[in-house]
mmCIF file of C-alpha atoms in Angstrom:
data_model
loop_
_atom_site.group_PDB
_atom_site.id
_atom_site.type_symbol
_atom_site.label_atom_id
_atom_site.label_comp_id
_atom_site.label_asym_id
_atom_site.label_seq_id
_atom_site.Cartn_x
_atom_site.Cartn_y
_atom_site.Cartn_z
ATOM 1 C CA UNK A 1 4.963 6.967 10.315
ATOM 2 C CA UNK A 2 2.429 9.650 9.624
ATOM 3 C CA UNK A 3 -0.866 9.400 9.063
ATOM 4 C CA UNK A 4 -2.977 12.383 8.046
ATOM 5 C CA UNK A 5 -6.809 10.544 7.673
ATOM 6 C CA UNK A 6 -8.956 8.558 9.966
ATOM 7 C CA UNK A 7 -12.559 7.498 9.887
ATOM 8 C CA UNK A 8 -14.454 11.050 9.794
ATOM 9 C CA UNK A 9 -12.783 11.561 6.607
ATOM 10 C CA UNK A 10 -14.003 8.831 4.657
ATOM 11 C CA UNK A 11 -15.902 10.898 1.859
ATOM 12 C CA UNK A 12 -12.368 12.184 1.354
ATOM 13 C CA UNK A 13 -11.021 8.735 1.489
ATOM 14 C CA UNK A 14 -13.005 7.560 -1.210
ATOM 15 C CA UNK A 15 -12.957 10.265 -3.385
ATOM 16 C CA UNK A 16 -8.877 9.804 -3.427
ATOM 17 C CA UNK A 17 -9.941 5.969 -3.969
ATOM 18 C CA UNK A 18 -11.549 6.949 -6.858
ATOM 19 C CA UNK A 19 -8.851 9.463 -8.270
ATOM 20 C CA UNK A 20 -6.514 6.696 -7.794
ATOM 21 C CA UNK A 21 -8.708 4.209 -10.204
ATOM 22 C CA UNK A 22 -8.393 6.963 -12.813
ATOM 23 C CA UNK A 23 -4.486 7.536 -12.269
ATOM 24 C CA UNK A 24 -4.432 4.298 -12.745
ATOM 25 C CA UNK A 25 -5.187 3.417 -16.036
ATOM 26 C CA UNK A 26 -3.738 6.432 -17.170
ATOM 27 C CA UNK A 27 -0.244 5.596 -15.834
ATOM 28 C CA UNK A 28 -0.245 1.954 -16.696
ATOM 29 C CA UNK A 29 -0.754 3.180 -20.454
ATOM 30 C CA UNK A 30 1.238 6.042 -20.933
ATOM 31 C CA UNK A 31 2.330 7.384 -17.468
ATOM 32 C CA UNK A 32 1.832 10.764 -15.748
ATOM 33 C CA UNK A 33 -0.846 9.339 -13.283
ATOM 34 C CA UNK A 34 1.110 12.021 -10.553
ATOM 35 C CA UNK A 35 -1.021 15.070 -12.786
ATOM 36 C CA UNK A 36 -4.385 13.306 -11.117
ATOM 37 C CA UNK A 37 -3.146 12.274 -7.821
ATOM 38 C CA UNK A 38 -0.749 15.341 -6.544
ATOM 39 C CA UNK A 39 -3.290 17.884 -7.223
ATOM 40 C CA UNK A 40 -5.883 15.735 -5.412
ATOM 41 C CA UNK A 41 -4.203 15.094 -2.544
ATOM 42 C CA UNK A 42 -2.996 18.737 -2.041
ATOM 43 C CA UNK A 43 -6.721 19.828 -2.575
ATOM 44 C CA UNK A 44 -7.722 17.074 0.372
ATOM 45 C CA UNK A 45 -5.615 19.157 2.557
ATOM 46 C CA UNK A 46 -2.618 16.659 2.326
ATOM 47 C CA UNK A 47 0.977 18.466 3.221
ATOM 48 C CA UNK A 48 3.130 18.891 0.187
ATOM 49 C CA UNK A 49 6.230 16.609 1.177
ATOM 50 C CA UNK A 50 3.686 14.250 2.162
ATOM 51 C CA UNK A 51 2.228 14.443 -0.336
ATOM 52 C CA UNK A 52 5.168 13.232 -2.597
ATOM 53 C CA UNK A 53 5.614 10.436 -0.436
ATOM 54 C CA UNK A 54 2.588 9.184 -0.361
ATOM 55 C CA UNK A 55 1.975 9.831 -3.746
ATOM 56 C CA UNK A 56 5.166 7.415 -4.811
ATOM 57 C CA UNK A 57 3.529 4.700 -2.142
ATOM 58 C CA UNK A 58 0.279 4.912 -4.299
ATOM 59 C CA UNK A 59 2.147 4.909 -7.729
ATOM 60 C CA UNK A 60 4.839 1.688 -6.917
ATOM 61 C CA UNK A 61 1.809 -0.248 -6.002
ATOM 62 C CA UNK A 62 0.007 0.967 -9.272
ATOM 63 C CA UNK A 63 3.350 0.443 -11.692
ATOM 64 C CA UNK A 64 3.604 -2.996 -9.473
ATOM 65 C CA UNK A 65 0.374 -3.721 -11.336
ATOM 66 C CA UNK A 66 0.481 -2.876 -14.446
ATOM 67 C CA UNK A 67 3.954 -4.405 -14.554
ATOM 68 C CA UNK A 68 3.030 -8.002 -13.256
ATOM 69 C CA UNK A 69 -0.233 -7.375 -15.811
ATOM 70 C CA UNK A 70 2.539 -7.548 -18.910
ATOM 71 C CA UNK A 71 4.385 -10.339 -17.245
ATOM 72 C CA UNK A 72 1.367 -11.995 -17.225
ATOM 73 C CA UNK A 73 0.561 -11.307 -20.864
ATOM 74 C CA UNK A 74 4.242 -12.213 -22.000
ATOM 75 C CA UNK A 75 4.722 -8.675 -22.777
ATOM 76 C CA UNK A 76 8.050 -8.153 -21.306
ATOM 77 C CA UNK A 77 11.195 -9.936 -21.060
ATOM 78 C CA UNK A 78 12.531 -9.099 -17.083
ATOM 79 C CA UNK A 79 15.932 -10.907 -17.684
ATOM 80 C CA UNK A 80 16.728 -8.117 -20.478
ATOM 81 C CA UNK A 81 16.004 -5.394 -18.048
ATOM 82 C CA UNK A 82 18.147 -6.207 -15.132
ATOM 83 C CA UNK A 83 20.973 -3.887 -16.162
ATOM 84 C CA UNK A 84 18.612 -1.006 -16.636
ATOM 85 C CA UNK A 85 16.785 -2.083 -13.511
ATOM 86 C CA UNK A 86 20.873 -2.109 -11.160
ATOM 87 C CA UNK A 87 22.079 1.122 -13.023
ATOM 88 C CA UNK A 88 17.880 3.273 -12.431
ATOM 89 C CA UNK A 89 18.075 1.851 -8.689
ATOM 90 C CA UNK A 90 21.942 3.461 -8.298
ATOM 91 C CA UNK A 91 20.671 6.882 -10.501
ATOM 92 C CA UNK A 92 17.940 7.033 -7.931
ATOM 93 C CA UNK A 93 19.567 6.382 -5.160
ATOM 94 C CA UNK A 94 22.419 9.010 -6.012
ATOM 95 C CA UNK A 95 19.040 11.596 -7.038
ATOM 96 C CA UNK A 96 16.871 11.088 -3.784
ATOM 97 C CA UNK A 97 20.360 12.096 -1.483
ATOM 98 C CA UNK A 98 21.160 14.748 -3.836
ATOM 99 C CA UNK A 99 18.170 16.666 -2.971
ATOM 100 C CA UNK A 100 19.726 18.808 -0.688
ATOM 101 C CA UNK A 101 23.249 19.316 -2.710
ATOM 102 C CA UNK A 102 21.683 21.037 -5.484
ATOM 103 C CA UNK A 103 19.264 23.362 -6.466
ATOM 104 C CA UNK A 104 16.356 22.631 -7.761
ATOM 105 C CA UNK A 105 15.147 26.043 -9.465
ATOM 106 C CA UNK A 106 17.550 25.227 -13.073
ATOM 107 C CA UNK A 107 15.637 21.879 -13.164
ATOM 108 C CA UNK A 108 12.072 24.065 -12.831
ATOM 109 C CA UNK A 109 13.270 26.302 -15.362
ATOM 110 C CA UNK A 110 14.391 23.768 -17.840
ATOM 111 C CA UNK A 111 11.752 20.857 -16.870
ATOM 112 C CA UNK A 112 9.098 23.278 -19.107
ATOM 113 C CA UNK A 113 11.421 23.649 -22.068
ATOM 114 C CA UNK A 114 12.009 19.766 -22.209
ATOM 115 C CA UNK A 115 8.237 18.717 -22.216
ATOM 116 C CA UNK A 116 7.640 21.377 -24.476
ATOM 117 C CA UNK A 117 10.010 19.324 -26.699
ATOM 118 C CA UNK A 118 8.866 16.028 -25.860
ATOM 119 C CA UNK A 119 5.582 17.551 -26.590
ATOM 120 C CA UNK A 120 6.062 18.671 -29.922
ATOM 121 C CA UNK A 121 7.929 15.234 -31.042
ATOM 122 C CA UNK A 122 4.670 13.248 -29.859
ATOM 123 C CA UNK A 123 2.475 15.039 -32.525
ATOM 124 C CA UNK A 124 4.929 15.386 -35.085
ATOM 125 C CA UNK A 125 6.971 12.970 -35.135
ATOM 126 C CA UNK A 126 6.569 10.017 -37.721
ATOM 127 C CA UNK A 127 8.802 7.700 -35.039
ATOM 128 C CA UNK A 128 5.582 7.476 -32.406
ATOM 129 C CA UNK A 129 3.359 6.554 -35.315
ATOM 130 C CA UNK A 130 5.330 3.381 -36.416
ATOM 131 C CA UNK A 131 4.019 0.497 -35.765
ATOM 132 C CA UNK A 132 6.718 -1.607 -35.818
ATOM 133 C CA UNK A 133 10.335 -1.514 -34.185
ATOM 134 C CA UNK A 134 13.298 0.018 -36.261
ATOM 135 C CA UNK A 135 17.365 -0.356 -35.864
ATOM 136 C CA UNK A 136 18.266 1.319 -32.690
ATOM 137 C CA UNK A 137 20.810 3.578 -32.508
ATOM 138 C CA UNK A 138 22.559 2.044 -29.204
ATOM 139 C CA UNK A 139 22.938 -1.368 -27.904
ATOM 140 C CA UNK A 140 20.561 -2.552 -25.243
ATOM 141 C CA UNK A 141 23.546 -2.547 -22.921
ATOM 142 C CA UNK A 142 24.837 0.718 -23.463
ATOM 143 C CA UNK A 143 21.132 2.059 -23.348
ATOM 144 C CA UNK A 144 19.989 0.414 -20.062
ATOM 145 C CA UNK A 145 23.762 1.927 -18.571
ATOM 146 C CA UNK A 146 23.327 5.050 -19.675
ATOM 147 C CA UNK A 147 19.627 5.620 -19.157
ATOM 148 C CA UNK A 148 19.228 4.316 -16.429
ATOM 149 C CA UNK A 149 21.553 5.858 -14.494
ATOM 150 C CA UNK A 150 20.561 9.548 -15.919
ATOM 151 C CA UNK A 151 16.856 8.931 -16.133
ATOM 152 C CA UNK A 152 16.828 7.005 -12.406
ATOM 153 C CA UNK A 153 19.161 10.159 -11.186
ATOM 154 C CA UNK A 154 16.332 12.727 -12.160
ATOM 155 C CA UNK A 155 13.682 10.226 -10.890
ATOM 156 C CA UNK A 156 15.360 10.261 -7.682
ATOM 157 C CA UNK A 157 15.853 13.998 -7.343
ATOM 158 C CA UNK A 158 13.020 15.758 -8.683
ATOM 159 C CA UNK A 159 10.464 13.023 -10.736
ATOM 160 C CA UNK A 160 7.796 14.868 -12.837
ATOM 161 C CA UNK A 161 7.980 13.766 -16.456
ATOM 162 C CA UNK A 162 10.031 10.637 -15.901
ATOM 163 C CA UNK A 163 7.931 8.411 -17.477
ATOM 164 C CA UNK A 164 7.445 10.017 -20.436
ATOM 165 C CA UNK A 165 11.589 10.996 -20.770
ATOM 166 C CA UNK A 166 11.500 6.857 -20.085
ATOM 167 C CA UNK A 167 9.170 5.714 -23.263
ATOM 168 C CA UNK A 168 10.704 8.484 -25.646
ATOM 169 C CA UNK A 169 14.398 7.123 -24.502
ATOM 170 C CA UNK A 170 13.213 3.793 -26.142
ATOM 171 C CA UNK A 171 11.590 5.223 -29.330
ATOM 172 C CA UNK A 172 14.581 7.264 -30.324
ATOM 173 C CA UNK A 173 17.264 5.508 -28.891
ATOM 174 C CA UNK A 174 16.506 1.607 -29.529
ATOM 175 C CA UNK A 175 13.649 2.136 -32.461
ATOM 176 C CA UNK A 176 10.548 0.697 -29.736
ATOM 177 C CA UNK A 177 7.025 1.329 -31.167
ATOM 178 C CA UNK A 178 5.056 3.482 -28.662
ATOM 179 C CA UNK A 179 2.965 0.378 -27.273
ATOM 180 C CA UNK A 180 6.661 -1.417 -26.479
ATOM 181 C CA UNK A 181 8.104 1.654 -24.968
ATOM 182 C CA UNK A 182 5.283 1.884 -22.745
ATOM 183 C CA UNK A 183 5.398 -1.798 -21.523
ATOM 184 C CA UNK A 184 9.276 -1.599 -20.600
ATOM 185 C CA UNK A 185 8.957 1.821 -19.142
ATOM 186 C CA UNK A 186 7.136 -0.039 -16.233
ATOM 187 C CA UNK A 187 9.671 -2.171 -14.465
ATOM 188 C CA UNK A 188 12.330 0.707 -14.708
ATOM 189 C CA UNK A 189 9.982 3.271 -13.676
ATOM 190 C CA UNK A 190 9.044 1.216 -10.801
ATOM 191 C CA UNK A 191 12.325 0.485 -9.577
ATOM 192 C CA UNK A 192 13.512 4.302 -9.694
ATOM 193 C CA UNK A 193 10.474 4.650 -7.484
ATOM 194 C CA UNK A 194 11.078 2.101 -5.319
ATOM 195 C CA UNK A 195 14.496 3.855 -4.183
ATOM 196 C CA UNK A 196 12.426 7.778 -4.497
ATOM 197 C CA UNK A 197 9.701 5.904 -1.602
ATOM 198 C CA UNK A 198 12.504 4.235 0.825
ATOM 199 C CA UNK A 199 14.043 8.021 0.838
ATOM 200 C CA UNK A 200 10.486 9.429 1.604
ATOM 201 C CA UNK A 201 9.791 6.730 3.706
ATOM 202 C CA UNK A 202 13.020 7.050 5.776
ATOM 203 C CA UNK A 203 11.950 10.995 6.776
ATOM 204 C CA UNK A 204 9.072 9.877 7.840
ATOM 205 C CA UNK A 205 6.944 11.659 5.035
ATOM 206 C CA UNK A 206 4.131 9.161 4.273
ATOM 207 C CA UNK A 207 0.914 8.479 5.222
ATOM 208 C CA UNK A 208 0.269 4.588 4.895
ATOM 209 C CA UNK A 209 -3.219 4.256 5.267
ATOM 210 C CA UNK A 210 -3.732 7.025 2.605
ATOM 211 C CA UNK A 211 -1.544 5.374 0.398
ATOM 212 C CA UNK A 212 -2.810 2.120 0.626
ATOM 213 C CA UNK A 213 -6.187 3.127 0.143
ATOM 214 C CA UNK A 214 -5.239 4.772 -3.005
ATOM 215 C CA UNK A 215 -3.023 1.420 -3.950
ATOM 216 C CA UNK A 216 -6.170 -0.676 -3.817
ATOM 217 C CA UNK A 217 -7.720 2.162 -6.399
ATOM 218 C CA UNK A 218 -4.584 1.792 -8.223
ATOM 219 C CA UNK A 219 -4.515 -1.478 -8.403
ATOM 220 C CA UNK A 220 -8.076 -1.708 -10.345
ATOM 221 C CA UNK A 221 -7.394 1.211 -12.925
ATOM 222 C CA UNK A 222 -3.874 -0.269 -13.344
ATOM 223 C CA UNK A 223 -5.317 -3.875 -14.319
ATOM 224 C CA UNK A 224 -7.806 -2.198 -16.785
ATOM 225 C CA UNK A 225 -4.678 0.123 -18.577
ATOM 226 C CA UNK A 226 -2.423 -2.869 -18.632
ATOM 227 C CA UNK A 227 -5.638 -4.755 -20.438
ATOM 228 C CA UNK A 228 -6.025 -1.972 -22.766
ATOM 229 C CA UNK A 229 -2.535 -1.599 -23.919
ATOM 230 C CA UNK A 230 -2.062 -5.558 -24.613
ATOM 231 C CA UNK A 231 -5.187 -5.472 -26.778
ATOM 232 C CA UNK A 232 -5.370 -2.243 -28.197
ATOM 233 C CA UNK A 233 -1.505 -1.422 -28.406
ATOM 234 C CA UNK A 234 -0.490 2.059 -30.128
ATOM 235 C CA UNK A 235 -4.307 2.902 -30.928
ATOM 236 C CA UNK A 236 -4.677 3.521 -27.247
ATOM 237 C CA UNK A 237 -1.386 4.263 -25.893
ATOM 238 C CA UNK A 238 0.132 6.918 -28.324
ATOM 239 C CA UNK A 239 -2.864 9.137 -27.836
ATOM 240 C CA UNK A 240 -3.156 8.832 -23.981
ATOM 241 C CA UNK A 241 0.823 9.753 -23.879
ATOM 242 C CA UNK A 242 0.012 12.669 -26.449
ATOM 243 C CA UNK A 243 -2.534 14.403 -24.274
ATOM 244 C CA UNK A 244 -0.411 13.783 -21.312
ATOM 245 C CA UNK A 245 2.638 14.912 -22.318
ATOM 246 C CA UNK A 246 -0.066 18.102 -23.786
ATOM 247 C CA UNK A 247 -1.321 18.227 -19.918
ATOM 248 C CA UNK A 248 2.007 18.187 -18.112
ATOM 249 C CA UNK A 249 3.265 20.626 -20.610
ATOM 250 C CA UNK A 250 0.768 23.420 -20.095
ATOM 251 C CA UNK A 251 0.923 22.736 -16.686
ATOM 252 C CA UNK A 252 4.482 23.482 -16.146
ATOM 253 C CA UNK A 253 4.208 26.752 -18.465
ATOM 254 C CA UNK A 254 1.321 27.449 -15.956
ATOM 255 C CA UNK A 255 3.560 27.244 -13.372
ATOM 256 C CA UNK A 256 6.260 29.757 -14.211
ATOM 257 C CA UNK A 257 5.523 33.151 -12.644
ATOM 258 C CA UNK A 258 5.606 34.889 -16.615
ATOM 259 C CA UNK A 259 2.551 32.843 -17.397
ATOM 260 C CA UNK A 260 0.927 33.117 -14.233
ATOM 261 C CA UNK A 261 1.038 37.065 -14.431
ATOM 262 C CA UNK A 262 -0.359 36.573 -17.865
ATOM 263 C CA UNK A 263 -3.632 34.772 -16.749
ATOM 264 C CA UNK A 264 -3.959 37.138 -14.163
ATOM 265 C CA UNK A 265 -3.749 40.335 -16.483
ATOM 266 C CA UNK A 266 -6.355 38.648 -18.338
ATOM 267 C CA UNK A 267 -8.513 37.177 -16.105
ATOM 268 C CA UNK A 268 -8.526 40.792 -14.375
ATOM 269 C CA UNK A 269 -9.248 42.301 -17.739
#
């Protein structure tokens, strides 16, 4: 176990506290919570790989949340899920021990080009704005099989942009409305994080009184997102995954060293 704060550091402590309120709502209604809390936890001085793990210890208490909050609400049906629940836990499983078989630099190269995508079908496409379901175009069966093992494989091995890849899955692929998507993103999120924090937790690589701390922030923003998507449904929820997909997008294309030299050559200008 490592553990990176103690009591002199408690303006830092509650600052991450904070952040973790925020991420919270955000992820319960559209996911991508990890833009607020990685960043912040690097600037606190946190080491990157523990960073990721303490990150996911912050984020399954969070998604815990938000997904009892549906639950609660009669939002989502958990018997339907199981299959998608078995085949994310044995994608992320297979992803998280993969780590070190592959390399990660095609998936950093590519990772850009696919939210760019994702991006683009958020504000264009007529399929978010529906308000009601549509035929899907696979069964349930096939979809929680196949997703979940591809979707819980990339959780487990790299992670950024899952949930989003999760709620557009269920939009194209079984005709959800945004607001749905969301809701049934949460249990199968959760679970492919629940495998990604045993592997992190297993190195050694988290900090548990950081991550609590940033649970119990989680925990409030996650019960006021889950409120806010049962009452306010796609109003809130397709324009909170819009800006984040937006967000994670430019961040990414930030990220490569071609756009990087750019804002440099201007910024010297």
């Amino acid at each position: 176990m490592v553990e990176l704060f103690d009591m002199a550091n408690i303006e830092v402590l509650w600052m991450l506290f904070a952040v973790a309120i925020i991420a919270g709502v955000v992820d319960a209604i559209a996911g991508g919570g990890g833009l607020i809390t990685i960043p912040s936890l690097l600037i606190a001085g946190v080491p990157p790989i523990l960073t990721l793990g303490t990150n996911r210890l912050q984020a399954v208490i969070g998604e815990a949340t938000a997904f009892a909050t549906f639950l609660y609400h009669q939002q989502v049906s958990l018997p339907g899920l199981i299959r998608g629940l078995v085949f994310t836990a044995l994608g992320a499983l297979l992803g998280s021990f993969s780590i070190s078989l592959f390399d990660k630099e095609t998936l950093e190269i590519l990772l850009p080009i696919l939210m760019v995508g994702i991006t683009c079908y958020a504000i264009f496409s007529k399929q978010i704005r529906r308000s009601e379901a549509v035929l899907p175009k696979l069964t349930t069966q096939t979809f929680m099989c196949l997703c979940g093992l591809i979707i819980g494989f990339y959780n487990g091995f790299f992670g950024p942009g899952t949930g989003s890849i999760w709620m557009l899955a269920f939009v194209i692929l079984l005709g959800k409305t945004i607001k749905q998507a969301s809701i049934m993103t949460k249990p199968l999120n959760l679970m492919g994080n629940i495998v990604s924090l045993g592997f992190f937790m297993f190195i050694g690589a988290v900090d548990y009184r950081l991550g609590l701390m940033m649970g119990a922030g989680q925990v409030i923003g996650s019960l006021i997102g889950g409120k806010l998507v049962v009452t306010r449904g796609d109003q809130i929820v397709r324009p909170v995954f819009i800006t984040v997909t937006l967000l994670m997008t430019g961040k990414l294309l930030y990220e490569e060293v071609p756009f990087k030299l750019i804002a440099h050559s201007l910024a010297a200008f």
